[in-house]
Short mmCIF file of C-alpha atoms and ligand atoms in Angstrom, two decimals:
data_model
loop_
_atom_site.label_atom_id
_atom_site.label_comp_id
_atom_site.label_asym_id
_atom_site.label_seq_id
_atom_site.Cartn_x
_atom_site.Cartn_y
_atom_site.Cartn_z
CA MET A 1 0.00 0.00 0.00
CA LYS A 2 1.20 3.53 -0.71
CA LEU A 3 0.07 7.13 -0.27
CA SER A 4 -1.64 9.04 -3.07
CA SER A 5 0.89 11.29 -4.83
CA SER A 6 -0.87 14.43 -3.57
CA PRO A 7 -2.99 15.04 -0.49
CA LEU A 8 -6.75 14.55 -0.66
CA TYR A 9 -7.07 17.35 1.91
CA THR A 10 -4.27 19.67 2.90
CA ALA A 11 -3.69 20.85 6.46
CA SER A 12 -5.11 24.29 5.64
CA GLN A 13 -8.22 22.84 3.96
CA ILE A 14 -8.77 20.72 7.05
CA GLN A 15 -8.40 23.75 9.34
CA GLU A 16 -11.15 25.58 7.39
CA ARG A 17 -13.57 22.71 8.12
CA VAL A 18 -12.43 22.47 11.71
CA GLU A 19 -13.17 26.17 12.17
CA VAL A 20 -16.73 25.76 10.87
CA LEU A 21 -17.33 22.85 13.26
CA ALA A 22 -15.83 24.80 16.19
CA GLU A 23 -18.13 27.74 15.47
CA LYS A 24 -21.24 25.52 15.36
CA LEU A 25 -20.27 23.71 18.56
CA SER A 26 -19.50 27.00 20.32
CA GLN A 27 -23.01 28.24 19.48
CA ASP A 28 -24.77 25.01 20.44
CA TYR A 29 -22.86 24.38 23.67
CA ALA A 30 -22.82 27.91 25.10
CA GLY A 31 -24.01 27.82 28.71
CA ARG A 32 -23.87 24.03 28.94
CA GLU A 33 -21.57 21.87 31.05
CA THR A 34 -19.79 20.12 28.23
CA ILE A 35 -17.33 17.25 28.08
CA ALA A 36 -15.46 16.65 24.83
CA LEU A 37 -14.67 12.96 24.66
CA ILE A 38 -11.79 12.57 22.24
CA VAL A 39 -11.57 9.12 20.68
CA LEU A 40 -7.93 8.01 20.67
CA LYS A 41 -5.78 7.69 18.80
CA GLY A 42 -7.23 8.89 15.49
CA ALA A 43 -8.96 12.05 16.74
CA LEU A 44 -5.88 13.33 18.59
CA HIS A 45 -5.03 16.20 16.20
CA PHE A 46 -8.66 16.92 15.25
CA GLY A 47 -9.75 17.13 18.88
CA SER A 48 -6.83 19.33 19.82
CA ASP A 49 -7.38 21.75 16.90
CA LEU A 50 -11.17 21.79 17.32
CA LEU A 51 -11.15 22.52 21.04
CA ARG A 52 -8.59 25.30 20.69
CA LYS A 53 -10.88 26.99 18.15
CA MET A 54 -13.93 26.81 20.40
CA THR A 55 -14.98 29.92 22.27
CA VAL A 56 -16.93 28.31 25.14
CA PRO A 57 -15.59 26.36 28.13
CA VAL A 58 -15.34 22.60 27.70
CA SER A 59 -13.79 19.80 29.77
CA ILE A 60 -11.63 17.29 27.96
CA ASP A 61 -11.59 13.54 28.36
CA PHE A 62 -10.43 10.57 26.33
CA ILE A 63 -11.74 7.20 25.35
CA ARG A 64 -9.89 4.58 23.37
CA ALA A 65 -11.93 2.13 21.40
CA LYS A 66 -10.27 -0.20 19.00
CA SER A 67 -12.18 -1.89 16.22
CA TYR A 68 -9.86 -1.99 13.26
CA LYS A 69 -7.40 -4.60 12.00
CA GLY A 70 -5.60 -3.31 8.90
CA ALA A 71 -8.01 -1.79 6.39
CA ALA A 72 -11.02 -4.00 7.21
CA SER A 73 -13.40 -3.58 10.15
CA THR A 74 -13.69 -6.56 12.49
CA GLY A 75 -16.94 -5.32 13.99
CA ARG A 76 -15.64 -6.01 17.48
CA VAL A 77 -15.08 -2.99 19.71
CA GLU A 78 -12.76 -3.04 22.70
CA PHE A 79 -12.45 -0.21 25.26
CA LEU A 80 -8.74 0.12 25.97
CA VAL A 81 -9.16 3.45 27.80
CA PRO A 82 -12.51 4.26 29.45
CA PRO A 83 -13.57 7.88 30.21
CA SER A 84 -12.07 9.21 33.46
CA LEU A 85 -14.60 11.98 34.18
CA PRO A 86 -18.14 11.29 35.46
CA LEU A 87 -20.41 11.90 32.44
CA LYS A 88 -23.68 11.87 34.39
CA GLY A 89 -25.73 15.02 33.74
CA LYS A 90 -23.11 16.47 31.38
CA HIS A 91 -23.42 17.35 27.72
CA VAL A 92 -21.06 14.94 26.00
CA VAL A 93 -19.60 15.48 22.54
CA ILE A 94 -17.86 12.40 21.15
CA ILE A 95 -15.00 13.54 18.92
CA GLU A 96 -14.11 11.01 16.21
CA ASP A 97 -11.71 11.08 13.28
CA ILE A 98 -13.95 9.18 10.87
CA LEU A 99 -17.29 7.38 10.77
CA ASP A 100 -17.14 4.28 8.59
CA THR A 101 -19.37 1.29 9.39
CA GLY A 102 -20.56 3.21 12.45
CA LEU A 103 -19.84 0.26 14.76
CA THR A 104 -17.21 2.04 16.86
CA ALA A 105 -19.23 5.22 17.38
CA ASN A 106 -22.30 3.10 18.11
CA ALA A 107 -20.45 1.15 20.81
CA ILE A 108 -19.11 4.39 22.32
CA LEU A 109 -22.63 5.87 22.26
CA GLY A 110 -23.91 2.86 24.19
CA ARG A 111 -21.15 3.22 26.75
CA VAL A 112 -21.72 6.98 27.16
CA ASN A 113 -25.51 6.64 27.35
CA ALA A 114 -25.14 4.08 30.14
CA ALA A 115 -23.55 6.88 32.22
CA LYS A 116 -26.76 8.96 31.92
CA PRO A 117 -25.43 12.19 30.39
CA ALA A 118 -27.75 15.17 29.80
CA SER A 119 -27.12 14.81 26.05
CA VAL A 120 -24.76 13.09 23.62
CA ALA A 121 -23.64 14.19 20.17
CA ILE A 122 -21.14 12.82 17.68
CA CYS A 123 -18.68 15.18 16.00
CA SER A 124 -16.54 13.57 13.29
CA LEU A 125 -14.09 15.25 10.95
CA PHE A 126 -14.70 12.67 8.21
CA ASP A 127 -17.73 10.60 7.34
CA LYS A 128 -18.17 7.74 4.86
CA PRO A 129 -21.99 7.44 4.83
CA LYS A 130 -21.89 4.83 2.04
CA CYS A 131 -19.97 2.43 4.32
CA ARG A 132 -22.49 2.45 7.16
CA GLU A 133 -23.56 -0.93 8.62
CA VAL A 134 -25.58 0.39 11.55
CA ASP A 135 -28.12 3.22 11.64
CA LEU A 136 -26.01 6.07 12.93
CA ARG A 137 -25.45 9.64 11.87
CA GLY A 138 -22.91 12.24 12.90
CA ASP A 139 -24.41 15.37 14.45
CA TYR A 140 -21.43 17.47 13.37
CA VAL A 141 -19.54 16.28 10.29
CA GLY A 142 -16.68 18.09 8.56
CA ILE A 143 -16.08 16.27 5.28
CA GLU A 144 -17.92 13.48 3.47
CA LEU A 145 -15.82 10.83 1.72
CA GLU A 146 -16.51 8.10 -0.81
CA ARG A 147 -15.56 4.46 -0.12
CA GLN A 148 -11.85 5.13 0.27
CA PHE A 149 -9.26 4.57 2.97
CA VAL A 150 -7.55 7.74 4.14
CA VAL A 151 -4.52 8.31 6.38
CA GLY A 152 -2.76 11.27 7.98
CA TYR A 153 -3.83 13.94 10.48
CA GLY A 154 -4.13 11.29 13.18
CA MET A 155 -5.45 8.47 11.03
CA ASP A 156 -3.28 5.40 10.52
CA TYR A 157 -2.71 2.30 8.50
CA GLU A 158 -1.16 -0.24 10.88
CA GLU A 159 0.05 2.62 13.14
CA ARG A 160 1.78 4.52 10.32
CA TYR A 161 1.03 8.00 8.95
CA ARG A 162 -0.69 9.51 12.01
CA GLU A 163 1.95 12.26 12.20
CA LEU A 164 1.30 13.63 8.70
CA PRO A 165 -0.34 17.10 8.66
CA ASP A 166 -2.22 16.39 5.39
CA VAL A 167 -4.71 13.63 4.58
CA TYR A 168 -3.90 11.12 1.82
CA VAL A 169 -5.70 8.24 0.19
CA LEU A 170 -4.06 4.85 0.77
CA GLU A 171 -3.71 3.13 -2.58
CA GLU A 172 -2.74 -0.36 -3.81
CA GLU A 173 0.79 -0.63 -5.12
CA GLU A 174 1.04 -1.57 -8.82
P1 5GP B 201 -16.22 2.13 12.11
O1 5GP B 201 -16.41 1.42 13.41
O2 5GP B 201 -17.15 3.29 11.89
O3 5GP B 201 -16.23 1.19 10.94
O4 5GP B 201 -14.76 2.66 12.09
C1 5GP B 201 -14.37 3.73 12.80
C2 5GP B 201 -12.89 3.69 13.03
O5 5GP B 201 -12.21 2.91 12.04
C3 5GP B 201 -12.34 5.07 12.91
O6 5GP B 201 -12.33 5.73 14.14
C4 5GP B 201 -10.95 4.80 12.38
O7 5GP B 201 -10.07 4.53 13.43
C5 5GP B 201 -11.09 3.56 11.53
N1 5GP B 201 -11.29 3.91 10.11
C6 5GP B 201 -12.43 3.86 9.40
N2 5GP B 201 -12.23 4.30 8.14
C7 5GP B 201 -10.93 4.65 8.08
C8 5GP B 201 -10.11 5.19 7.04
O8 5GP B 201 -10.52 5.48 5.91
N3 5GP B 201 -8.82 5.41 7.37
C9 5GP B 201 -8.29 5.14 8.61
N4 5GP B 201 -7.01 5.41 8.79
N5 5GP B 201 -9.03 4.64 9.60
C10 5GP B 201 -10.34 4.39 9.34
MG1 MG B 202 -10.18 5.59 15.36
#
C-alpha cells in the first residue's frame, strides 16, 4: 500500500472545516456543562485543533476504542481506555476522526448513554456514509468521503502516517 501522490485534503483545507465545526459547537454548547470525549488515537489532532478553536468552556476527556485490523473492520469494539470523568448530567460530545461502518461510534454511544449524560452528540471530521452498517449519523460532520481509505492527520494504517499534517488516500501498489 502507498500514499496518493498528492494530499486529498491539505492541512489548511482541514483547518477551514475544523473552524466551521468549532463555530457551530460554540453556538450550540454555550451555557452548557460540556465534556469533549476525544476518541484516541485517530482524533488526537482533530480534537486538539477543534477545542482550541472553540470559544466556550469545555472539559476534555479521552476514550480509546479499537475496532480496526488493517483496512477491514472486524466489527468487534474493545475499550482500551474508558472515560475518566463522570459523564452523568453532562453534555457529551464524542469527537471522532472518521465514521465508517458506524460500529465504533455506536459502541461508544452505548457506553456513554449508560452513564446517563444530559445529552450526547457525535462530532466527526470525516464521514463515509456509504460504508455504514448500523443506523447512525454524525451530528457534526466536517467532510464526506466516498468508499476510500484515508490516512494522515491522526489516522493510521497499521500505526503509520498519524503524524502527517495532510490527509492522503491509501492506494494499492502496482
Ligand atoms: P467504524 O467502526 O465506523 O467502521 O470505524 C471507525 C474507526 O475505524 C475510525 O475511528 C478509524 O479509526 C477507523 N477507520 C475507518 N475508516 C478509516 C479510514 O478510511 N482510514 C483510517 N485510517 N481509519 C479508518
Ligand atoms: Mg479511530
